[in-house]
PDB file of C-alpha atoms in Angstrom:
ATOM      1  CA  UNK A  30      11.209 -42.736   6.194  1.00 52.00           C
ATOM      2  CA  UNK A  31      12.370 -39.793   4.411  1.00 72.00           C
ATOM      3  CA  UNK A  32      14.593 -40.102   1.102  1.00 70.00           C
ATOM      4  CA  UNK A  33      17.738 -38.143   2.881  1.00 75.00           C
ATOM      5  CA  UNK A  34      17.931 -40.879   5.267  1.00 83.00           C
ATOM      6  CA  UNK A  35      17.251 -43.927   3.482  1.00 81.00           C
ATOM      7  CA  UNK A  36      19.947 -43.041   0.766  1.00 80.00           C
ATOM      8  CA  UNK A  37      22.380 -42.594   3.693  1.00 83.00           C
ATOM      9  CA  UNK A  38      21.856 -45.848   5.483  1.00 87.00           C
ATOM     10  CA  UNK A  39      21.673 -47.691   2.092  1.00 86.00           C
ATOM     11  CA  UNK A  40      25.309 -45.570   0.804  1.00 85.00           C
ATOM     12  CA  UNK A  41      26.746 -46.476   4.544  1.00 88.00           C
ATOM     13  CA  UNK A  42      25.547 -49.886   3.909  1.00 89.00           C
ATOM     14  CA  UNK A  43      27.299 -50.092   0.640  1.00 89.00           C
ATOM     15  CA  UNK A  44      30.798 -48.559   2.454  1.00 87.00           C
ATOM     16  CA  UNK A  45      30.669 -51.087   4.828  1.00 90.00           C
ATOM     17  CA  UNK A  46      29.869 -53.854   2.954  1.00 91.00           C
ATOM     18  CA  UNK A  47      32.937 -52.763   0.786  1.00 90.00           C
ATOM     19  CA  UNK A  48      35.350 -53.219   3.539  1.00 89.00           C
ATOM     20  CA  UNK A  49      33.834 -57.039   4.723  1.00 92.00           C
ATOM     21  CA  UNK A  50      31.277 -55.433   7.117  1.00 93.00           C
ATOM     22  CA  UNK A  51      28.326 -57.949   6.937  1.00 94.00           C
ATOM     23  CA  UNK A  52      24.979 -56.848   8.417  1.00 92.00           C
ATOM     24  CA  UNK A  53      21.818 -58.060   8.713  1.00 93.00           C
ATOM     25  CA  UNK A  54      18.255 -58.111  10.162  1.00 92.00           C
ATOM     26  CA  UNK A  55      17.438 -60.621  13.264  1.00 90.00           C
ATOM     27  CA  UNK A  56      13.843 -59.305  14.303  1.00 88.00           C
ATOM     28  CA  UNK A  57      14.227 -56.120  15.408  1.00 89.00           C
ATOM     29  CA  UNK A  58      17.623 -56.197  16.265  1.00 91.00           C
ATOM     30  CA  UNK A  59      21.031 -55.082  13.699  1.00 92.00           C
ATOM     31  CA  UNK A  60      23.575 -57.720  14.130  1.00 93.00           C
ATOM     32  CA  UNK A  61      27.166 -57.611  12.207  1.00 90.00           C
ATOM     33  CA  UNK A  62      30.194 -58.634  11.641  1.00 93.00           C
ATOM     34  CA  UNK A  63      33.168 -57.015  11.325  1.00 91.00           C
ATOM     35  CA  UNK A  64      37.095 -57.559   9.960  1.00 92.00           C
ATOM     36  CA  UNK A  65      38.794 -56.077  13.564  1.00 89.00           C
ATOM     37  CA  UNK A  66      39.643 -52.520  13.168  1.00 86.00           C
ATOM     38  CA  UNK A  67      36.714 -51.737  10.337  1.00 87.00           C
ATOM     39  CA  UNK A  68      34.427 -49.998  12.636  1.00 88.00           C
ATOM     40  CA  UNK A  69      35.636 -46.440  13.194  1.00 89.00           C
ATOM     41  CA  UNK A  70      33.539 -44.386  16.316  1.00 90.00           C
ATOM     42  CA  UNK A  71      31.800 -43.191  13.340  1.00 87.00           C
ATOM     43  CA  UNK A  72      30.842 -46.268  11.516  1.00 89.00           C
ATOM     44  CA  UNK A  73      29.497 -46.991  14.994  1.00 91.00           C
ATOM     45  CA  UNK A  74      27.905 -44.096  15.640  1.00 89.00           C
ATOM     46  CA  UNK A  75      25.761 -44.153  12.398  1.00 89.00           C
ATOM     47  CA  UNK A  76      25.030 -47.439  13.067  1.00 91.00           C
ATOM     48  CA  UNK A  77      23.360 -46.735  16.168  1.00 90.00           C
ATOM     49  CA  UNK A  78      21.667 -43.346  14.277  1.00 88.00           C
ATOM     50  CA  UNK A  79      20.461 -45.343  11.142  1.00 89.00           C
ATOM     51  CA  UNK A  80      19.331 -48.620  12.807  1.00 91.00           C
ATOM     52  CA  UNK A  81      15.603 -48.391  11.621  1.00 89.00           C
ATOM     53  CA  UNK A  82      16.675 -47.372   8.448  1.00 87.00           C
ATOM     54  CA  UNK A  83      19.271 -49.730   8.133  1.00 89.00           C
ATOM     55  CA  UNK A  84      16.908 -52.698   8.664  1.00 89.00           C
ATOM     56  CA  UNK A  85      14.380 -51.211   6.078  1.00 86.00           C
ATOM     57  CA  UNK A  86      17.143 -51.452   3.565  1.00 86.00           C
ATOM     58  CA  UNK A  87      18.246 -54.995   4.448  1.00 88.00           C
ATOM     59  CA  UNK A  88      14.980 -56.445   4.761  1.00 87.00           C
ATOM     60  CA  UNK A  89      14.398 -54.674   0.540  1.00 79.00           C
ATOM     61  CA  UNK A  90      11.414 -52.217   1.614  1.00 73.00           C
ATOM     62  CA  UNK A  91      11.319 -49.887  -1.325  1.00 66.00           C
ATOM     63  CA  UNK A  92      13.065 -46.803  -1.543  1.00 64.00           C
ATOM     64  CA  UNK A  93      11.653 -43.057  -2.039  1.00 62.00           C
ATOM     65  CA  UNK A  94      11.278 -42.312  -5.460  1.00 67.00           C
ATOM     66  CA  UNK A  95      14.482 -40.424  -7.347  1.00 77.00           C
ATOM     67  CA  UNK A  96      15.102 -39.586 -10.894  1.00 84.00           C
ATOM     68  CA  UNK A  97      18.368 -41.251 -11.260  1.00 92.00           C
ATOM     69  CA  UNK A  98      20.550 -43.926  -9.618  1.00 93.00           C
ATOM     70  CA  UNK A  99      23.849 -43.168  -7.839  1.00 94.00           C
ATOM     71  CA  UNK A 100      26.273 -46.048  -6.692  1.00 94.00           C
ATOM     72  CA  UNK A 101      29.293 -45.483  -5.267  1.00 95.00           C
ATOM     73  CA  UNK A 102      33.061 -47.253  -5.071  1.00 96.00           C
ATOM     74  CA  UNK A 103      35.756 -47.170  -2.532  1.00 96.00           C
ATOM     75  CA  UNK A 104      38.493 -47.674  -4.844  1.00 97.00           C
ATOM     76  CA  UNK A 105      42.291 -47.186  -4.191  1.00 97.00           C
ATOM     77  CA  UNK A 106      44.975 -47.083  -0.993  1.00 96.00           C
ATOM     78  CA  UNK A 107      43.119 -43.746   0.161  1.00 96.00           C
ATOM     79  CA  UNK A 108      39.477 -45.586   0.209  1.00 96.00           C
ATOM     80  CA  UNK A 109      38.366 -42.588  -2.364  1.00 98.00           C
ATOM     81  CA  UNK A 110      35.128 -42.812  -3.847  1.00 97.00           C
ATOM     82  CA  UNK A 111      34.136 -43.229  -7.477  1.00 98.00           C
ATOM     83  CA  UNK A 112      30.680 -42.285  -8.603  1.00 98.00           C
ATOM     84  CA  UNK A 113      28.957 -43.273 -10.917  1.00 98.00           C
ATOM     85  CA  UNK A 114      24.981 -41.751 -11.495  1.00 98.00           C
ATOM     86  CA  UNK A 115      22.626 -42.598 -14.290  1.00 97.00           C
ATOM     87  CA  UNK A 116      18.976 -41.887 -15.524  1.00 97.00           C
ATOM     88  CA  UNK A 117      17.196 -43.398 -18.510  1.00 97.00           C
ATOM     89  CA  UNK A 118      20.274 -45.299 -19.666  1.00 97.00           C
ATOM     90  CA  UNK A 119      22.603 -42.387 -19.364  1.00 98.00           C
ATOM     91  CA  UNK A 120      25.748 -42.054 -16.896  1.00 98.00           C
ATOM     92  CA  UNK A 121      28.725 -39.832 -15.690  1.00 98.00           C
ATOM     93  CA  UNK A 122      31.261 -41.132 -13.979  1.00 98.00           C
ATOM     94  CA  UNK A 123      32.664 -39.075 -11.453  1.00 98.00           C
ATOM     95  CA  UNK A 124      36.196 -38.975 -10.209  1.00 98.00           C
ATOM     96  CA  UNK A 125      37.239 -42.556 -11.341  1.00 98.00           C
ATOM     97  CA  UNK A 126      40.189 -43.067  -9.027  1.00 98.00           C
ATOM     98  CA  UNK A 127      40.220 -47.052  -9.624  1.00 98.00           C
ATOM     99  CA  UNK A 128      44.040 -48.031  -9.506  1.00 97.00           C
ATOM    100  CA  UNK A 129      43.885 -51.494 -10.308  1.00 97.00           C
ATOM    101  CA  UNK A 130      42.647 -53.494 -12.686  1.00 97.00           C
ATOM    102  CA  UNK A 131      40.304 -55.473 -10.963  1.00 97.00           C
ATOM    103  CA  UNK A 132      38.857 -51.956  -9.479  1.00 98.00           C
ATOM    104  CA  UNK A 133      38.546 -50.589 -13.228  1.00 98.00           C
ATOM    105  CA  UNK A 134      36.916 -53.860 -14.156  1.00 98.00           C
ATOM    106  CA  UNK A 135      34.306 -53.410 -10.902  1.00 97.00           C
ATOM    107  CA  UNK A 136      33.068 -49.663 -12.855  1.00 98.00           C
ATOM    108  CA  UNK A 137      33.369 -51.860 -16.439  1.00 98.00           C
ATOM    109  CA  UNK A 138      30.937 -54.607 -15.080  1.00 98.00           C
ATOM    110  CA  UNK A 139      28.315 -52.155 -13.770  1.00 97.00           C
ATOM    111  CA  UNK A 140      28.300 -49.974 -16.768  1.00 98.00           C
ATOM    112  CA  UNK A 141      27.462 -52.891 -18.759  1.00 98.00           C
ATOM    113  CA  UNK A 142      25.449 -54.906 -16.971  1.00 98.00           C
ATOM    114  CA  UNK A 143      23.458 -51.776 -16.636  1.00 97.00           C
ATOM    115  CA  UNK A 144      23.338 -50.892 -20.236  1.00 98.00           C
ATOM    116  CA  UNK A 145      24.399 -47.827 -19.410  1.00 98.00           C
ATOM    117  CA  UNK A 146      25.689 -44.801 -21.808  1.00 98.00           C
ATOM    118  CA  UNK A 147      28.643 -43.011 -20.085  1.00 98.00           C
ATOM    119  CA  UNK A 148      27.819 -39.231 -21.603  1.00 98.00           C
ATOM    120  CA  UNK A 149      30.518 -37.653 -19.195  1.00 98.00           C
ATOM    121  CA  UNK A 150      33.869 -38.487 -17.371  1.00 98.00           C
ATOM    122  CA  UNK A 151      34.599 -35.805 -14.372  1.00 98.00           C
ATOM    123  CA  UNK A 152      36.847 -34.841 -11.870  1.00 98.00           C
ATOM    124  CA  UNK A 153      36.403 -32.906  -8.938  1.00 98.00           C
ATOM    125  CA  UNK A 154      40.116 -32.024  -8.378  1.00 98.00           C
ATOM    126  CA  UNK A 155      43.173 -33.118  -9.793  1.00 98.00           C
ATOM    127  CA  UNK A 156      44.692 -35.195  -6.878  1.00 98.00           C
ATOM    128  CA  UNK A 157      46.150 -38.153  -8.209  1.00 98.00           C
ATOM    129  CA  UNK A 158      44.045 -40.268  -6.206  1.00 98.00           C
ATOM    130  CA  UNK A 159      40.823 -39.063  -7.732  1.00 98.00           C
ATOM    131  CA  UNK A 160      42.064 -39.626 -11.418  1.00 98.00           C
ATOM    132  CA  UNK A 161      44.606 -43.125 -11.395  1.00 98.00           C
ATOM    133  CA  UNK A 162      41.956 -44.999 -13.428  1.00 98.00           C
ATOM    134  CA  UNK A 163      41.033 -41.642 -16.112  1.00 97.00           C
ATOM    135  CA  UNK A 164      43.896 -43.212 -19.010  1.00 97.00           C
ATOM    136  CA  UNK A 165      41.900 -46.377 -18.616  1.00 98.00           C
ATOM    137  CA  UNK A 166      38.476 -44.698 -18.697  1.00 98.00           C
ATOM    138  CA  UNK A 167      39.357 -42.461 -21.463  1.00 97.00           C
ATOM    139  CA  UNK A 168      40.293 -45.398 -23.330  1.00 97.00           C
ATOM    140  CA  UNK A 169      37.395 -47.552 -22.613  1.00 97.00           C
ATOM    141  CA  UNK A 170      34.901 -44.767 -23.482  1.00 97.00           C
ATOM    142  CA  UNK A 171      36.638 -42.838 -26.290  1.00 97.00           C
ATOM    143  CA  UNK A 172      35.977 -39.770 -24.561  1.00 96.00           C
ATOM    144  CA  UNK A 173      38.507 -37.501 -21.548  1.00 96.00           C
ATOM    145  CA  UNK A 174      37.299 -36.408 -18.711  1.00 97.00           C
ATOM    146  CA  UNK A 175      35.873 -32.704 -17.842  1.00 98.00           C
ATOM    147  CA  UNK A 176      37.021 -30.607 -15.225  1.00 98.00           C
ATOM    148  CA  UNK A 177      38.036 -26.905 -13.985  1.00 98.00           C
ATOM    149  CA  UNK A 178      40.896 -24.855 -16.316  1.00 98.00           C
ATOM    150  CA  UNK A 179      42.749 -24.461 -12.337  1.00 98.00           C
ATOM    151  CA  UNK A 180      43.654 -28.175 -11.800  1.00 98.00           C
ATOM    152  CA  UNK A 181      45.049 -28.283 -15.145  1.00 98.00           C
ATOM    153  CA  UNK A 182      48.230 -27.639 -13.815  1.00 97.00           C
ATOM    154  CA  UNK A 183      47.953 -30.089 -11.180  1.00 97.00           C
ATOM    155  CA  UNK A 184      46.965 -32.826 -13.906  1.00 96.00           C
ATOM    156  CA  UNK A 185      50.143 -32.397 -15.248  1.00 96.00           C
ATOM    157  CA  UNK A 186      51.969 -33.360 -12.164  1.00 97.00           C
ATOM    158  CA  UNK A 187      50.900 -36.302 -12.326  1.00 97.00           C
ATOM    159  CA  UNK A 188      54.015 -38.529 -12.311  1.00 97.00           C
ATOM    160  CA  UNK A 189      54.936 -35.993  -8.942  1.00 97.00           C
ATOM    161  CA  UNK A 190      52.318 -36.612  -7.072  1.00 97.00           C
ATOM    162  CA  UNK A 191      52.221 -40.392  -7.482  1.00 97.00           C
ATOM    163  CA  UNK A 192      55.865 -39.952  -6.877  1.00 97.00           C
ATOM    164  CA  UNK A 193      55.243 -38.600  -3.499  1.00 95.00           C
ATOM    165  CA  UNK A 194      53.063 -40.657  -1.920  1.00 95.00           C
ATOM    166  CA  UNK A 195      55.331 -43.982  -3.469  1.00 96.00           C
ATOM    167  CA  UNK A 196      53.124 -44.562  -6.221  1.00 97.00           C
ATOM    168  CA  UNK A 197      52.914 -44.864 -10.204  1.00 97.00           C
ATOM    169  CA  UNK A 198      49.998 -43.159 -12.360  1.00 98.00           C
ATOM    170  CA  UNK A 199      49.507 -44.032 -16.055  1.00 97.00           C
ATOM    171  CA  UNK A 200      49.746 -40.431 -17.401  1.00 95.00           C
ATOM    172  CA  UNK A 201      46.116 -38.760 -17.472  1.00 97.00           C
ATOM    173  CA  UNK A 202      45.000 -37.805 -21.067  1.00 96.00           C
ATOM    174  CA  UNK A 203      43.815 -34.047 -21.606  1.00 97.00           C
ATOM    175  CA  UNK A 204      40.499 -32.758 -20.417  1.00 98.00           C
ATOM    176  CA  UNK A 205      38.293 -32.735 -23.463  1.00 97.00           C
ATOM    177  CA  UNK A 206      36.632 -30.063 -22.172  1.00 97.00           C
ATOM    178  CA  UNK A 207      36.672 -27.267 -18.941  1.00 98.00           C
ATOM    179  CA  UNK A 208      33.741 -26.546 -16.711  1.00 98.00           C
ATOM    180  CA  UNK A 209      33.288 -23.045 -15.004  1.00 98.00           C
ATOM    181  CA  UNK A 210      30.574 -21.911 -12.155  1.00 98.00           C
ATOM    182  CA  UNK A 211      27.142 -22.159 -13.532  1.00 96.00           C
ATOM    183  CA  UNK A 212      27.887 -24.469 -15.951  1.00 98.00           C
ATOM    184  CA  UNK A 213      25.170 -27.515 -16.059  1.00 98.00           C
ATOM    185  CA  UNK A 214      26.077 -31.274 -16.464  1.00 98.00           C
ATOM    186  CA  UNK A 215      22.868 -33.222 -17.734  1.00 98.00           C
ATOM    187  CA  UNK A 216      22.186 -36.581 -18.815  1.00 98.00           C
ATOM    188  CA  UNK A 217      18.557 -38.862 -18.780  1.00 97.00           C
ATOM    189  CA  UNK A 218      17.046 -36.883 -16.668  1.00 95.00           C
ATOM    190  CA  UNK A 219      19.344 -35.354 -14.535  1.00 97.00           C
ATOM    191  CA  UNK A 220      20.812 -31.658 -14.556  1.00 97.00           C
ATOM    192  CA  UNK A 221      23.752 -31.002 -12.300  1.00 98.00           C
ATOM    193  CA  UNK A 222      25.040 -27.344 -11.876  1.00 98.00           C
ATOM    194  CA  UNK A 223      28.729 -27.173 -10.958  1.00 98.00           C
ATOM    195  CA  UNK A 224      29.897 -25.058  -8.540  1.00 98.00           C
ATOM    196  CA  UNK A 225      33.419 -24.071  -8.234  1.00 98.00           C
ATOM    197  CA  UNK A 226      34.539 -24.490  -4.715  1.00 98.00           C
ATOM    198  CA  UNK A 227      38.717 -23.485  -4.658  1.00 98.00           C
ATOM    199  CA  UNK A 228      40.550 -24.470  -1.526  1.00 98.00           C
ATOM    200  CA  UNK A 229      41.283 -27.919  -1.229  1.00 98.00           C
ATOM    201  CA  UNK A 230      42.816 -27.062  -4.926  1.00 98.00           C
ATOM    202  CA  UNK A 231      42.353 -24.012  -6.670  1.00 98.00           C
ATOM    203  CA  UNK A 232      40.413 -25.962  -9.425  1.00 98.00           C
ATOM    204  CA  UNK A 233      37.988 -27.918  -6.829  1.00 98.00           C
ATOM    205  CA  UNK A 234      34.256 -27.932  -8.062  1.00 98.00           C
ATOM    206  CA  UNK A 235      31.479 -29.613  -6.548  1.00 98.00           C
ATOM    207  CA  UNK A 236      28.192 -31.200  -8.550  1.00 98.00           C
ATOM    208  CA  UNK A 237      24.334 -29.693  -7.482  1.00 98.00           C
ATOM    209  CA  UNK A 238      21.214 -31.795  -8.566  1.00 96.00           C
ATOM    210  CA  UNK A 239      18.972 -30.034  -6.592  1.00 94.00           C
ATOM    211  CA  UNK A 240      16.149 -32.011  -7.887  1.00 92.00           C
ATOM    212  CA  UNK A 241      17.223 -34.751  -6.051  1.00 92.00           C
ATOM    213  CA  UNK A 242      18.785 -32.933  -3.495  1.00 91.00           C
ATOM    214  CA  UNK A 243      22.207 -33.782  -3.040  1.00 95.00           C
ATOM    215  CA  UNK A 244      25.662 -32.840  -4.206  1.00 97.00           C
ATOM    216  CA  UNK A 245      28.768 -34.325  -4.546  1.00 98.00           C
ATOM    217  CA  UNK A 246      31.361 -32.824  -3.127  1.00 98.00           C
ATOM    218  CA  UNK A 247      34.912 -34.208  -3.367  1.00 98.00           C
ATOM    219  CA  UNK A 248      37.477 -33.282  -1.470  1.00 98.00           C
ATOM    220  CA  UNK A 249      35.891 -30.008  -0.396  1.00 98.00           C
ATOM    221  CA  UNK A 250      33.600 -30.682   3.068  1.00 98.00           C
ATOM    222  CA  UNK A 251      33.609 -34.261   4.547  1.00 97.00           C
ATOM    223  CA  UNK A 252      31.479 -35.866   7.496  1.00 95.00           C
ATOM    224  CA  UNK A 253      32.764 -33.767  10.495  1.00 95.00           C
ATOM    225  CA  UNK A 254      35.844 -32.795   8.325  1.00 97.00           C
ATOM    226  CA  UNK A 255      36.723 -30.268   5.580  1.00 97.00           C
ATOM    227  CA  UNK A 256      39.513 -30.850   2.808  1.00 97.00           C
ATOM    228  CA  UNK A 257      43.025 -30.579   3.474  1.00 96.00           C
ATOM    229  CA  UNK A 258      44.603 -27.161   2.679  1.00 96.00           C
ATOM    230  CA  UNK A 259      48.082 -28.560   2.922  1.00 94.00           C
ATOM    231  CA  UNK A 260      48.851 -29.758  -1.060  1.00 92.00           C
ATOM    232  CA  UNK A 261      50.326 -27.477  -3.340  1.00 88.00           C
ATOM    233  CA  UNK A 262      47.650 -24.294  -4.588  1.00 93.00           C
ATOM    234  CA  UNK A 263      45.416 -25.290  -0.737  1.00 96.00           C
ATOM    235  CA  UNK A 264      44.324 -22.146   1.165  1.00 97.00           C
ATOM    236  CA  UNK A 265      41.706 -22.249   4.075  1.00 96.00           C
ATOM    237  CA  UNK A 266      40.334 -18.818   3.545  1.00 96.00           C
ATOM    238  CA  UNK A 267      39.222 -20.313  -0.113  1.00 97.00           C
ATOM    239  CA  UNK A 268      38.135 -23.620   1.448  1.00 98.00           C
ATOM    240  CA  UNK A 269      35.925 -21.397   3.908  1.00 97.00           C
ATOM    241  CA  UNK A 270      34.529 -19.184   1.571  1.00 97.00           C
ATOM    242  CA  UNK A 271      33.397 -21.607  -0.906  1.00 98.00           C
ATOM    243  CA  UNK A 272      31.875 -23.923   1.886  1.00 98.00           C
ATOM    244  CA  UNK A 273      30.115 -21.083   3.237  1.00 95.00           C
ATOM    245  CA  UNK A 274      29.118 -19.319   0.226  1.00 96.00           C
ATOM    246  CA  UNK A 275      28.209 -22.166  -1.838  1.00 96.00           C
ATOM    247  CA  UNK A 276      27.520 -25.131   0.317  1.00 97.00           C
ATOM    248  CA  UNK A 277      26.201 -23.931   3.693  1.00 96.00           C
ATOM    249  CA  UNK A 278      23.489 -21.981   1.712  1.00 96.00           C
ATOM    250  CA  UNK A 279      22.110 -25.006  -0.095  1.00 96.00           C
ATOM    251  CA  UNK A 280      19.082 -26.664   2.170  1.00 94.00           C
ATOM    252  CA  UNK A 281      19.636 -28.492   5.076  1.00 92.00           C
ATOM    253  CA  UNK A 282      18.337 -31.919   3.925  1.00 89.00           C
ATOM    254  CA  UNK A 283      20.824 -31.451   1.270  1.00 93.00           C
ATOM    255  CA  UNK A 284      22.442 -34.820   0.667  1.00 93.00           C
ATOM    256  CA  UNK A 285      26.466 -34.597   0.331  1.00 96.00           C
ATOM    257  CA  UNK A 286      28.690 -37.165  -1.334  1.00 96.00           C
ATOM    258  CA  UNK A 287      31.940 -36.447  -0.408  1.00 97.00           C
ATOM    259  CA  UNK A 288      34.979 -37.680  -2.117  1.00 98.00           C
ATOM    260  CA  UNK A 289      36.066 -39.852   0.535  1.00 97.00           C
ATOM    261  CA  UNK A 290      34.384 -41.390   3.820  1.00 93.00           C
ATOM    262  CA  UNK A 291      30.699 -41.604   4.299  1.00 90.00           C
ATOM    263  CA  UNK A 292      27.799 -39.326   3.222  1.00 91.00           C
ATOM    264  CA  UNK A 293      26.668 -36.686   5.545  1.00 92.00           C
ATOM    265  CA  UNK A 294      24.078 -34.284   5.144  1.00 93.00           C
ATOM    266  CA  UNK A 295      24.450 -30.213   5.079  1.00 95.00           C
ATOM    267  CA  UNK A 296      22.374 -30.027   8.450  1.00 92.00           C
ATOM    268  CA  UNK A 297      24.577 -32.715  10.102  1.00 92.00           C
ATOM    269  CA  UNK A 298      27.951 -30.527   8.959  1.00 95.00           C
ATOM    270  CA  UNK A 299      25.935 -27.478   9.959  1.00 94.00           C
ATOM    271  CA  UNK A 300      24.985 -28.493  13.834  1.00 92.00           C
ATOM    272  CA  UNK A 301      28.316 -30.891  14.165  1.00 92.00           C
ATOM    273  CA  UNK A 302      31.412 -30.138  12.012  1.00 95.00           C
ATOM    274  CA  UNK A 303      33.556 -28.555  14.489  1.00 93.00           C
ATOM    275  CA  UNK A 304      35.449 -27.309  11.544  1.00 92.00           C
ATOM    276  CA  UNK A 305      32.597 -25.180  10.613  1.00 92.00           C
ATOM    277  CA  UNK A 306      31.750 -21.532  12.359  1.00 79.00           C
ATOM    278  CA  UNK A 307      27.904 -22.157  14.010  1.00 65.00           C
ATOM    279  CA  UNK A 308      26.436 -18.447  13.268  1.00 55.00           C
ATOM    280  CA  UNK A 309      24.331 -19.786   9.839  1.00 42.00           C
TER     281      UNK A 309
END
């Protein structure tokens, strides 16, 4: 079983389980059960893709060896996900989108049953959905958040976007800090290079730990999807560019955590995501 596809069954495990999916292992078959409408054609399909993998998870086989730990929450109306990674007792948390308290408490209760450091708060973008819980966090860990110097100005339309979509947003604090391309992100023993991928927003970066092979990717390329170029400062010619330059050229077992939905890999996107010219 390689690590690629374990960490996707046990992540798609997670998502499900998140949304009152409940699986488990009868012999050799998968049985669930599911709240009606949960299942998407996707859900299903990876279901039937990941079965063997699936049942390794649920029946605690142990996993391929990785330098950190990354656990994931589907937090808010727009089931975005919240990231948070840590090695050696030290964490980032990326894109904490929690909106209500009980969500914020969910991230609290990890990072301290965990024992866990938090050395950096990040955002991917500036969409409101990705940063309705960074007031709280900044609070709670007497640090801001990091991100890219071209979302700034979508930060502070905060109150507007939230606005929009009939919505409220505590107002987000200040980055304490601004990442550019090449910059590195490290913590235990992780090192993350950030990659600034404009399109979805003109500030969108992405996060490479190419030791462990994956990257997330926020709103930038999804499971079969890319981001949506229709929000204020989207262009598809960016989006295009910076998936092909940056992502498509990583390696194929490349792992991707995407900002919303379930993980993917860059071979899947490469062969499937219609979205996606086929001549790489």
């Amino acid at each position: 079983m390689s690590l690629q596809r374990w960490t996707l069954a046990s992540e798609l495990l997670s998502d499900l389980s998140q949304q009152g999916v409940k699986l488990w292992a009868d012999g050799d078959l998968l049985r669930f059960r599911a709240p009606e409408g949960t299942l998407t054609p996707m859900h299903r399909s990876m279901l039937a893709d990941f079965k063997s993998e699936l049942l390794d998870v649920l029946r605690d086989r142990p996993r391929p060896t990785l330098t950190c730990t990354l656990r994931s929450f589907v937090v808010n109306a727009f089931r975005q996900k919240c990231y948070v990674c840590h090695s050696n007792g030290e964490a980032v948390i990326v894109d904490p989108g929690c909106f209500s308290e009980r969500e914020q408490q969910t991230i609290v209760d990890y990072i301290e049953e965990n024992k866990l450091s938090v050395k950096h708060l990040l955002l991917t973008h500036a969409h409101v959905d990705h940063f309705y819980g960074s007031a709280f966090f900044a609070r709670y860990l007497e640090k801001s958040f990091l991100m890219h110097a071209e979302d700034v100005p979508l930060l502070e339309t905060a109150d507007i976007q939230a606005k929009f979509i009939g919505s409220t947003v505590e107002p987000p604090p200040a980055p304490e800090g601004l990442l550019r391309e090449g910059d590195t992100i490290s913590f235990g023993e992780v090192r993350w290079h950030v990659f600034h991928a404009p399109g979805h927003s003109p500030g969108s970066i992405c996060f490479y730990d190419e030791t462990n092979g994956f990257i997330i990717t926020g709103d930038v390329l999804f499971r079969g999807a890319v981001g949506n170029i229709s929000m204020a400062g989207g262009s598809l010619a960016q989006l295009m560019a910076s998936i092909q330059n940056k992502l498509l050229a990583l390696p194929a077992d490349t792992l991707i955590y995407p900002g919303h939905g379930p993980p993917t890999t860059i071979g899947f996107e490469q062969s499937n995501n219609t979205w996606l010219p086929r001549d790489y």
